[in-house]
């Protein structure tokens, strides 16, 4: 297929940006990843629908991403069409103690809307750089809360191009996981609710939580947050540090010397460097503790 021609054809049908051979390192917080054959950034729900139909009618494989903050895209890139759910689907509205928000809105925006309305329970979201769609897929969370605590339902576009609403109970949430990880569903809208709480208290707790994050998290290099899930009852960072993994390096990929569960891109790291480092760290922790760390970051694309 000539993806440049297909991109131009789709571009003539929708308002959002369409490109071919788009470097995915522009769309991941790790700043790593080869090109996507076709890349679409829909300007609206209508755009998204059209792009999905366009791909499905031509049997072009489809990959959905959000802010790319939990993604390792391989160096060969992604075949077919990548759709980024972002600013075109980012509207937020508040009614009473409920919030409705497009899947492209960001977690800190959701936290800010809740804070302004005096709704508690969203403080955890203030520091996580993910879109709401990605956050639901990952059941993102931190310190004192996670998506599953405050989400009510999601509106998804299913594999037959029908919009359906799924309640939180249908989403099989557990630690950093949801059933959406195994389904071909595109999350387009989210609804949330929680109880009212004193605004000053929300603000104070958010400030404290953000400064705590800043103190423990590495700054200044591209990354994807925690690379591994915490094993039951322990912390991946503690295990990696105790096994001597801090500072390990492959190419420009380095296990942070500040937080051992983070891998930093010191400049020109490739996905193959990160993958080799991930294997090294897993081997080290398994040799020391007999525990196989599981990846939290999602792997996309080909070598
Ligand atoms: C500095 C930093 C700090 C972080 N701190 C935390 C933290 O404290 N807690 C935490 O849980 N995570 C943290 N993360 C990881 C990340 O921010 C979260 O996992 C986030 O929820 C991912 O959202 P995203 O929009 O970036 O998703 P992406 O990384 O773009 O995608 C993640 C997965 O969701 C799928 N997906 C994305 N959007 C949709 C959609 N609309 N419909 C269907 N599928 C979709 C993708 O295909 C992929 O499988 C951190 C990352 C960074 C870089």
mmCIF file of C-alpha atoms and ligand atoms in Angstrom:
data_model
loop_
_atom_site.group_PDB
_atom_site.id
_atom_site.type_symbol
_atom_site.label_atom_id
_atom_site.label_comp_id
_atom_site.label_asym_id
_atom_site.label_seq_id
_atom_site.Cartn_x
_atom_site.Cartn_y
_atom_site.Cartn_z
ATOM 1 C CA UNK A 1 0.000 0.000 0.000
ATOM 2 C CA UNK A 2 1.192 3.513 -0.714
ATOM 3 C CA UNK A 3 0.686 5.091 2.688
ATOM 4 C CA UNK A 4 1.567 8.571 1.456
ATOM 5 C CA UNK A 5 -1.298 8.476 -1.048
ATOM 6 C CA UNK A 6 -3.686 7.032 1.556
ATOM 7 C CA UNK A 7 -2.669 9.759 4.030
ATOM 8 C CA UNK A 8 -3.400 12.470 1.496
ATOM 9 C CA UNK A 9 -6.758 10.902 0.702
ATOM 10 C CA UNK A 10 -7.720 10.708 4.388
ATOM 11 C CA UNK A 11 -6.406 14.237 5.003
ATOM 12 C CA UNK A 12 -8.896 15.522 2.407
ATOM 13 C CA UNK A 13 -11.730 13.918 4.425
ATOM 14 C CA UNK A 14 -10.949 15.124 7.957
ATOM 15 C CA UNK A 15 -9.851 18.302 9.748
ATOM 16 C CA UNK A 16 -7.238 16.783 12.064
ATOM 17 C CA UNK A 17 -3.590 16.235 11.097
ATOM 18 C CA UNK A 18 -2.753 13.188 8.938
ATOM 19 C CA UNK A 19 0.807 12.271 7.989
ATOM 20 C CA UNK A 20 2.783 9.336 6.635
ATOM 21 C CA UNK A 21 6.057 7.903 7.976
ATOM 22 C CA UNK A 22 5.531 9.881 11.168
ATOM 23 C CA UNK A 23 8.416 9.414 13.667
ATOM 24 C CA UNK A 24 6.846 8.033 16.829
ATOM 25 C CA UNK A 25 9.650 9.490 18.952
ATOM 26 C CA UNK A 26 7.705 12.762 18.585
ATOM 27 C CA UNK A 27 4.729 11.146 20.309
ATOM 28 C CA UNK A 28 6.261 9.211 23.208
ATOM 29 C CA UNK A 29 7.594 10.733 26.417
ATOM 30 C CA UNK A 30 10.642 8.440 26.101
ATOM 31 C CA UNK A 31 11.333 10.186 22.760
ATOM 32 C CA UNK A 32 11.909 6.742 21.258
ATOM 33 C CA UNK A 33 10.214 4.928 18.368
ATOM 34 C CA UNK A 34 10.403 4.384 14.618
ATOM 35 C CA UNK A 35 7.846 5.668 12.099
ATOM 36 C CA UNK A 36 4.122 4.966 11.897
ATOM 37 C CA UNK A 37 2.956 4.295 8.321
ATOM 38 C CA UNK A 38 -0.013 6.645 8.785
ATOM 39 C CA UNK A 39 -0.476 8.925 11.783
ATOM 40 C CA UNK A 40 -3.755 10.659 12.595
ATOM 41 C CA UNK A 41 -4.450 13.273 15.247
ATOM 42 C CA UNK A 42 -8.252 13.696 15.031
ATOM 43 C CA UNK A 43 -9.694 17.171 15.605
ATOM 44 C CA UNK A 44 -13.053 15.785 16.776
ATOM 45 C CA UNK A 45 -15.029 12.628 17.498
ATOM 46 C CA UNK A 46 -16.350 12.779 13.925
ATOM 47 C CA UNK A 47 -12.751 12.840 12.613
ATOM 48 C CA UNK A 48 -11.866 9.860 14.766
ATOM 49 C CA UNK A 49 -14.853 7.897 13.502
ATOM 50 C CA UNK A 50 -13.985 8.672 9.879
ATOM 51 C CA UNK A 51 -10.342 7.664 10.326
ATOM 52 C CA UNK A 52 -11.309 4.377 12.007
ATOM 53 C CA UNK A 53 -13.807 3.587 9.233
ATOM 54 C CA UNK A 54 -11.196 4.475 6.613
ATOM 55 C CA UNK A 55 -8.703 2.038 8.152
ATOM 56 C CA UNK A 56 -11.208 -0.753 8.740
ATOM 57 C CA UNK A 57 -12.652 -0.578 5.212
ATOM 58 C CA UNK A 58 -9.149 -1.053 3.816
ATOM 59 C CA UNK A 59 -8.006 -3.597 6.431
ATOM 60 C CA UNK A 60 -5.271 -1.255 7.624
ATOM 61 C CA UNK A 61 -4.127 -2.317 11.115
ATOM 62 C CA UNK A 62 -5.096 0.225 13.769
ATOM 63 C CA UNK A 63 -3.199 1.287 16.893
ATOM 64 C CA UNK A 64 -4.550 3.800 19.402
ATOM 65 C CA UNK A 65 -2.305 5.906 21.593
ATOM 66 C CA UNK A 66 -2.854 8.698 24.068
ATOM 67 C CA UNK A 67 -0.013 10.851 25.353
ATOM 68 C CA UNK A 68 2.557 8.089 24.771
ATOM 69 C CA UNK A 69 3.715 8.266 28.400
ATOM 70 C CA UNK A 70 3.607 4.539 29.006
ATOM 71 C CA UNK A 71 4.799 3.355 25.617
ATOM 72 C CA UNK A 72 7.939 1.808 24.214
ATOM 73 C CA UNK A 73 7.663 1.933 20.422
ATOM 74 C CA UNK A 74 10.193 -0.317 18.705
ATOM 75 C CA UNK A 75 12.778 1.087 16.300
ATOM 76 C CA UNK A 76 11.109 -0.341 13.155
ATOM 77 C CA UNK A 77 7.980 1.656 13.928
ATOM 78 C CA UNK A 78 4.312 0.732 13.648
ATOM 79 C CA UNK A 79 2.695 -0.768 10.549
ATOM 80 C CA UNK A 80 -0.670 0.602 9.541
ATOM 81 C CA UNK A 81 -2.447 3.552 11.135
ATOM 82 C CA UNK A 82 -1.741 5.090 14.524
ATOM 83 C CA UNK A 83 -4.463 7.338 15.942
ATOM 84 C CA UNK A 84 -3.513 9.673 18.762
ATOM 85 C CA UNK A 85 -6.458 10.608 20.991
ATOM 86 C CA UNK A 86 -5.536 14.093 22.161
ATOM 87 C CA UNK A 87 -6.695 17.714 22.059
ATOM 88 C CA UNK A 88 -9.534 17.047 19.607
ATOM 89 C CA UNK A 89 -11.360 15.002 22.244
ATOM 90 C CA UNK A 90 -10.440 16.860 25.399
ATOM 91 C CA UNK A 91 -13.570 18.706 26.536
ATOM 92 C CA UNK A 92 -14.351 18.586 30.258
ATOM 93 C CA UNK A 93 -17.689 19.440 31.897
ATOM 94 C CA UNK A 94 -18.714 19.272 35.543
ATOM 95 C CA UNK A 95 -22.215 18.760 36.892
ATOM 96 C CA UNK A 96 -22.635 18.447 40.668
ATOM 97 C CA UNK A 97 -20.142 15.824 41.798
ATOM 98 C CA UNK A 98 -19.833 14.248 38.327
ATOM 99 C CA UNK A 99 -17.295 15.000 35.631
ATOM 100 C CA UNK A 100 -17.572 14.103 31.963
ATOM 101 C CA UNK A 101 -14.355 14.343 29.947
ATOM 102 C CA UNK A 102 -13.078 13.409 26.511
ATOM 103 C CA UNK A 103 -10.505 10.604 26.430
ATOM 104 C CA UNK A 104 -7.902 13.044 25.122
ATOM 105 C CA UNK A 105 -8.039 15.308 28.192
ATOM 106 C CA UNK A 106 -5.078 14.900 30.535
ATOM 107 C CA UNK A 107 -5.143 13.561 34.103
ATOM 108 C CA UNK A 108 -3.818 16.850 35.585
ATOM 109 C CA UNK A 109 -6.679 18.682 33.783
ATOM 110 C CA UNK A 110 -9.188 16.263 35.319
ATOM 111 C CA UNK A 111 -7.621 16.822 38.748
ATOM 112 C CA UNK A 112 -7.814 20.605 38.267
ATOM 113 C CA UNK A 113 -11.490 20.463 37.232
ATOM 114 C CA UNK A 114 -12.292 18.357 40.314
ATOM 115 C CA UNK A 115 -10.312 20.717 42.560
ATOM 116 C CA UNK A 116 -12.163 23.802 41.245
ATOM 117 C CA UNK A 117 -15.510 22.065 41.821
ATOM 118 C CA UNK A 118 -14.516 20.847 45.301
ATOM 119 C CA UNK A 119 -14.719 17.156 44.414
ATOM 120 C CA UNK A 120 -12.213 14.969 46.296
ATOM 121 C CA UNK A 121 -10.507 11.748 45.233
ATOM 122 C CA UNK A 122 -8.760 13.061 42.119
ATOM 123 C CA UNK A 123 -5.641 14.384 43.852
ATOM 124 C CA UNK A 124 -3.567 11.395 42.653
ATOM 125 C CA UNK A 125 -4.193 12.428 39.020
ATOM 126 C CA UNK A 126 -2.488 15.822 39.372
ATOM 127 C CA UNK A 127 1.013 14.529 38.661
ATOM 128 C CA UNK A 128 0.533 11.804 36.052
ATOM 129 C CA UNK A 129 1.221 12.886 32.437
ATOM 130 C CA UNK A 130 -1.334 10.607 30.741
ATOM 131 C CA UNK A 131 -4.514 11.117 28.740
ATOM 132 C CA UNK A 132 -7.738 9.861 30.303
ATOM 133 C CA UNK A 133 -8.056 7.085 27.694
ATOM 134 C CA UNK A 134 -4.544 5.834 28.439
ATOM 135 C CA UNK A 135 -5.181 6.220 32.169
ATOM 136 C CA UNK A 136 -8.296 4.039 32.008
ATOM 137 C CA UNK A 137 -6.477 1.368 29.970
ATOM 138 C CA UNK A 138 -3.610 1.351 32.499
ATOM 139 C CA UNK A 139 -5.705 1.956 35.640
ATOM 140 C CA UNK A 140 -3.176 4.693 36.358
ATOM 141 C CA UNK A 141 -2.665 5.668 39.959
ATOM 142 C CA UNK A 142 -0.276 6.935 42.564
ATOM 143 C CA UNK A 143 0.182 7.065 46.317
ATOM 144 C CA UNK A 144 -3.401 7.452 47.462
ATOM 145 C CA UNK A 145 -5.668 6.631 44.549
ATOM 146 C CA UNK A 146 -6.207 5.243 41.076
ATOM 147 C CA UNK A 147 -8.587 5.514 38.132
ATOM 148 C CA UNK A 148 -10.771 2.623 39.340
ATOM 149 C CA UNK A 149 -11.577 4.561 42.573
ATOM 150 C CA UNK A 150 -13.334 7.442 40.803
ATOM 151 C CA UNK A 151 -14.288 6.343 37.277
ATOM 152 C CA UNK A 152 -18.003 5.716 36.656
ATOM 153 C CA UNK A 153 -18.148 4.642 32.995
ATOM 154 C CA UNK A 154 -16.525 4.980 29.586
ATOM 155 C CA UNK A 155 -17.893 5.488 26.101
ATOM 156 C CA UNK A 156 -16.030 3.296 23.610
ATOM 157 C CA UNK A 157 -16.075 2.701 19.889
ATOM 158 C CA UNK A 158 -16.151 -1.074 19.429
ATOM 159 C CA UNK A 159 -14.720 -3.274 16.666
ATOM 160 C CA UNK A 160 -18.016 -3.005 14.701
ATOM 161 C CA UNK A 161 -17.854 0.817 14.906
ATOM 162 C CA UNK A 162 -20.708 1.055 17.430
ATOM 163 C CA UNK A 163 -20.517 3.445 20.361
ATOM 164 C CA UNK A 164 -21.236 1.589 23.601
ATOM 165 C CA UNK A 165 -21.110 2.609 27.245
ATOM 166 C CA UNK A 166 -19.300 0.349 29.683
ATOM 167 C CA UNK A 167 -19.680 0.683 33.439
ATOM 168 C CA UNK A 168 -16.620 0.595 35.676
ATOM 169 C CA UNK A 169 -17.624 -2.935 36.735
ATOM 170 C CA UNK A 170 -17.242 -4.128 33.116
ATOM 171 C CA UNK A 171 -13.640 -2.977 32.895
ATOM 172 C CA UNK A 172 -11.935 -5.661 35.012
ATOM 173 C CA UNK A 173 -9.700 -3.244 36.894
ATOM 174 C CA UNK A 174 -6.805 -4.403 39.014
ATOM 175 C CA UNK A 175 -3.349 -3.012 39.790
ATOM 176 C CA UNK A 176 -2.199 -1.069 36.651
ATOM 177 C CA UNK A 177 -4.455 -3.251 34.497
ATOM 178 C CA UNK A 178 -7.877 -3.180 32.869
ATOM 179 C CA UNK A 179 -9.757 -5.511 30.551
ATOM 180 C CA UNK A 180 -9.343 -2.813 27.861
ATOM 181 C CA UNK A 181 -5.737 -4.007 27.441
ATOM 182 C CA UNK A 182 -7.102 -7.186 25.835
ATOM 183 C CA UNK A 183 -9.948 -5.621 23.845
ATOM 184 C CA UNK A 184 -10.153 -3.837 20.505
ATOM 185 C CA UNK A 185 -12.031 -0.903 22.025
ATOM 186 C CA UNK A 186 -11.286 2.774 21.549
ATOM 187 C CA UNK A 187 -12.061 4.874 24.596
ATOM 188 C CA UNK A 188 -13.550 8.214 23.505
ATOM 189 C CA UNK A 189 -15.198 9.632 26.625
ATOM 190 C CA UNK A 190 -15.072 9.076 30.358
ATOM 191 C CA UNK A 191 -17.348 9.884 33.322
ATOM 192 C CA UNK A 192 -16.201 10.188 36.887
ATOM 193 C CA UNK A 193 -17.737 10.920 40.261
ATOM 194 C CA UNK A 194 -16.727 11.239 43.863
ATOM 195 C CA UNK A 195 -17.736 13.060 47.044
ATOM 196 C CA UNK A 196 -17.423 16.765 47.793
ATOM 197 C CA UNK A 197 -14.419 17.815 49.866
ATOM 198 C CA UNK A 198 -13.077 21.086 51.266
ATOM 199 C CA UNK A 199 -11.316 22.908 48.406
ATOM 200 C CA UNK A 200 -8.502 24.217 50.611
ATOM 201 C CA UNK A 201 -7.797 20.682 51.793
ATOM 202 C CA UNK A 202 -7.733 19.353 48.217
ATOM 203 C CA UNK A 203 -5.291 22.110 47.269
ATOM 204 C CA UNK A 204 -3.038 21.445 50.245
ATOM 205 C CA UNK A 205 -2.982 17.685 49.681
ATOM 206 C CA UNK A 206 -2.291 18.151 45.957
ATOM 207 C CA UNK A 207 0.623 20.493 46.692
ATOM 208 C CA UNK A 208 2.108 18.071 49.221
ATOM 209 C CA UNK A 209 1.696 15.150 46.873
ATOM 210 C CA UNK A 210 3.288 16.988 43.924
ATOM 211 C CA UNK A 211 6.293 18.058 45.976
ATOM 212 C CA UNK A 212 6.714 14.477 47.262
ATOM 213 C CA UNK A 213 6.706 13.246 43.644
ATOM 214 C CA UNK A 214 9.234 15.863 42.624
ATOM 215 C CA UNK A 215 11.556 14.822 45.441
ATOM 216 C CA UNK A 216 11.617 11.137 44.501
ATOM 217 C CA UNK A 217 11.395 11.318 40.718
ATOM 218 C CA UNK A 218 14.287 11.882 38.324
ATOM 219 C CA UNK A 219 14.061 15.126 36.346
ATOM 220 C CA UNK A 220 15.460 16.324 33.072
ATOM 221 C CA UNK A 221 15.586 13.227 30.848
ATOM 222 C CA UNK A 222 12.867 11.631 28.699
ATOM 223 C CA UNK A 223 11.290 8.603 30.408
ATOM 224 C CA UNK A 224 8.052 6.654 30.794
ATOM 225 C CA UNK A 225 7.705 6.678 34.589
ATOM 226 C CA UNK A 226 7.837 3.276 36.259
ATOM 227 C CA UNK A 227 9.027 0.590 33.862
ATOM 228 C CA UNK A 228 8.033 -2.426 35.982
ATOM 229 C CA UNK A 229 4.948 -3.203 38.039
ATOM 230 C CA UNK A 230 5.508 -3.554 41.753
ATOM 231 C CA UNK A 231 5.351 -7.219 42.741
ATOM 232 C CA UNK A 232 2.799 -8.011 45.457
ATOM 233 C CA UNK A 233 3.914 -6.571 48.791
ATOM 234 C CA UNK A 234 7.172 -5.066 47.491
ATOM 235 C CA UNK A 235 8.479 -2.301 45.285
ATOM 236 C CA UNK A 236 10.223 -2.892 41.961
ATOM 237 C CA UNK A 237 12.473 0.116 42.610
ATOM 238 C CA UNK A 238 13.637 -1.277 45.970
ATOM 239 C CA UNK A 239 14.373 -4.709 44.465
ATOM 240 C CA UNK A 240 16.333 -3.263 41.520
ATOM 241 C CA UNK A 241 18.344 -0.991 43.804
ATOM 242 C CA UNK A 242 19.090 -3.825 46.274
ATOM 243 C CA UNK A 243 20.224 -6.043 43.378
ATOM 244 C CA UNK A 244 22.699 -3.347 42.321
ATOM 245 C CA UNK A 245 20.808 -2.187 39.227
ATOM 246 C CA UNK A 246 20.979 1.584 39.745
ATOM 247 C CA UNK A 247 23.005 3.272 37.007
ATOM 248 C CA UNK A 248 23.102 0.191 34.715
ATOM 249 C CA UNK A 249 23.325 1.353 31.122
ATOM 250 C CA UNK A 250 22.887 0.020 27.583
ATOM 251 C CA UNK A 251 23.657 2.587 24.901
ATOM 252 C CA UNK A 252 21.963 5.797 26.007
ATOM 253 C CA UNK A 253 19.367 3.983 28.143
ATOM 254 C CA UNK A 254 20.164 4.170 31.850
ATOM 255 C CA UNK A 255 18.513 2.891 35.033
ATOM 256 C CA UNK A 256 18.062 6.133 36.951
ATOM 257 C CA UNK A 257 20.454 6.627 39.831
ATOM 258 C CA UNK A 258 17.650 8.414 41.699
ATOM 259 C CA UNK A 259 14.724 5.993 41.208
ATOM 260 C CA UNK A 260 15.707 2.477 40.096
ATOM 261 C CA UNK A 261 12.313 1.701 38.517
ATOM 262 C CA UNK A 262 12.812 4.449 35.925
ATOM 263 C CA UNK A 263 14.857 4.091 32.745
ATOM 264 C CA UNK A 264 16.062 7.369 31.286
ATOM 265 C CA UNK A 265 16.886 8.251 27.699
ATOM 266 C CA UNK A 266 20.179 10.107 28.120
ATOM 267 C CA UNK A 267 20.064 11.384 24.534
ATOM 268 C CA UNK A 268 19.891 8.936 21.709
ATOM 269 C CA UNK A 269 18.575 5.716 23.266
ATOM 270 C CA UNK A 270 16.913 3.234 20.918
ATOM 271 C CA UNK A 271 14.079 0.861 21.818
ATOM 272 C CA UNK A 272 16.532 -2.044 21.457
ATOM 273 C CA UNK A 273 18.750 -0.437 24.144
ATOM 274 C CA UNK A 274 15.804 -0.082 26.513
ATOM 275 C CA UNK A 275 14.662 -3.656 25.846
ATOM 276 C CA UNK A 276 18.172 -5.011 26.456
ATOM 277 C CA UNK A 277 18.341 -3.015 29.698
ATOM 278 C CA UNK A 278 14.906 -4.274 30.770
ATOM 279 C CA UNK A 279 16.127 -7.872 30.274
ATOM 280 C CA UNK A 280 19.327 -7.152 32.201
ATOM 281 C CA UNK A 281 17.370 -5.712 35.132
ATOM 282 C CA UNK A 282 14.913 -8.617 35.115
ATOM 283 C CA UNK A 283 17.820 -11.092 35.137
ATOM 284 C CA UNK A 284 19.543 -9.259 37.981
ATOM 285 C CA UNK A 285 16.438 -9.168 40.178
ATOM 286 C CA UNK A 286 15.571 -12.788 39.400
ATOM 287 C CA UNK A 287 19.107 -13.934 40.289
ATOM 288 C CA UNK A 288 19.047 -12.018 43.591
ATOM 289 C CA UNK A 289 15.458 -12.527 44.739
ATOM 290 C CA UNK A 290 13.868 -15.191 42.515
ATOM 291 C CA UNK A 291 11.240 -12.645 41.426
ATOM 292 C CA UNK A 292 10.500 -11.975 37.754
ATOM 293 C CA UNK A 293 9.574 -8.312 37.366
ATOM 294 C CA UNK A 294 6.725 -7.701 34.936
ATOM 295 C CA UNK A 295 6.787 -4.778 32.540
ATOM 296 C CA UNK A 296 4.304 -1.973 33.148
ATOM 297 C CA UNK A 297 5.186 -0.064 29.969
ATOM 298 C CA UNK A 298 3.370 -1.231 26.834
ATOM 299 C CA UNK A 299 5.383 -2.380 23.846
ATOM 300 C CA UNK A 300 4.273 -1.432 20.313
ATOM 301 C CA UNK A 301 5.662 -1.829 16.817
ATOM 302 C CA UNK A 302 8.348 -3.979 15.241
ATOM 303 C CA UNK A 303 12.151 -4.297 15.279
HETATM 304 C C1 LIG B 1 7.108 11.255 34.236
HETATM 305 C C2 LIG B 1 6.079 10.149 34.282
HETATM 306 C C3 LIG B 1 5.436 9.859 35.471
HETATM 307 C C4 LIG B 1 4.467 8.844 35.527
HETATM 308 N N1 LIG B 1 3.865 8.577 36.720
HETATM 309 C C5 LIG B 1 2.888 7.637 36.763
HETATM 310 C C6 LIG B 1 2.205 7.356 38.008
HETATM 311 O O1 LIG B 1 2.471 7.967 39.033
HETATM 312 N N2 LIG B 1 1.252 6.404 37.989
HETATM 313 C C7 LIG B 1 0.895 5.718 36.859
HETATM 314 O O2 LIG B 1 -0.015 4.871 36.916
HETATM 315 N N3 LIG B 1 1.543 5.950 35.685
HETATM 316 C C8 LIG B 1 2.505 6.889 35.613
HETATM 317 N N4 LIG B 1 3.146 7.130 34.428
HETATM 318 C C9 LIG B 1 2.799 6.334 33.229
HETATM 319 C C10 LIG B 1 1.679 6.950 32.360
HETATM 320 O O3 LIG B 1 1.611 8.354 32.513
HETATM 321 C C11 LIG B 1 0.301 6.334 32.655
HETATM 322 O O4 LIG B 1 0.289 4.939 32.444
HETATM 323 C C12 LIG B 1 -0.772 6.966 31.753
HETATM 324 O O5 LIG B 1 -2.029 6.615 32.229
HETATM 325 C C13 LIG B 1 -0.656 6.569 30.276
HETATM 326 O O6 LIG B 1 -1.524 7.414 29.535
HETATM 327 P P1 LIG B 1 -1.186 7.820 28.033
HETATM 328 O O7 LIG B 1 -2.287 8.665 27.539
HETATM 329 O O8 LIG B 1 0.175 8.382 27.952
HETATM 330 O O9 LIG B 1 -1.278 6.394 27.339
HETATM 331 P P2 LIG B 1 -0.294 5.783 26.234
HETATM 332 O O10 LIG B 1 1.043 5.591 26.839
HETATM 333 O O11 LIG B 1 -0.385 6.568 24.996
HETATM 334 O O12 LIG B 1 -0.983 4.363 26.014
HETATM 335 C C14 LIG B 1 -1.030 3.404 27.060
HETATM 336 C C15 LIG B 1 -1.884 2.226 26.596
HETATM 337 O O13 LIG B 1 -3.228 2.652 26.465
HETATM 338 C C16 LIG B 1 -3.715 2.472 25.112
HETATM 339 N N5 LIG B 1 -4.569 3.638 24.852
HETATM 340 C C17 LIG B 1 -4.243 4.943 25.029
HETATM 341 N N6 LIG B 1 -5.306 5.725 24.790
HETATM 342 C C18 LIG B 1 -6.333 4.905 24.456
HETATM 343 C C19 LIG B 1 -7.693 5.111 24.101
HETATM 344 N N7 LIG B 1 -8.236 6.344 24.056
HETATM 345 N N8 LIG B 1 -8.470 4.034 23.805
HETATM 346 C C20 LIG B 1 -7.945 2.777 23.853
HETATM 347 N N9 LIG B 1 -6.657 2.515 24.169
HETATM 348 C C21 LIG B 1 -5.866 3.573 24.478
HETATM 349 C C22 LIG B 1 -2.463 2.375 24.266
HETATM 350 O O14 LIG B 1 -2.685 1.585 23.110
HETATM 351 C C23 LIG B 1 -1.491 1.687 25.235
HETATM 352 O O15 LIG B 1 -1.723 0.289 25.251
HETATM 353 C C24 LIG B 1 4.132 8.136 34.346
HETATM 354 C C25 LIG B 1 4.768 8.441 33.140
HETATM 355 C C26 LIG B 1 5.732 9.447 33.092
HETATM 356 C C27 LIG B 1 6.401 9.777 31.789
#
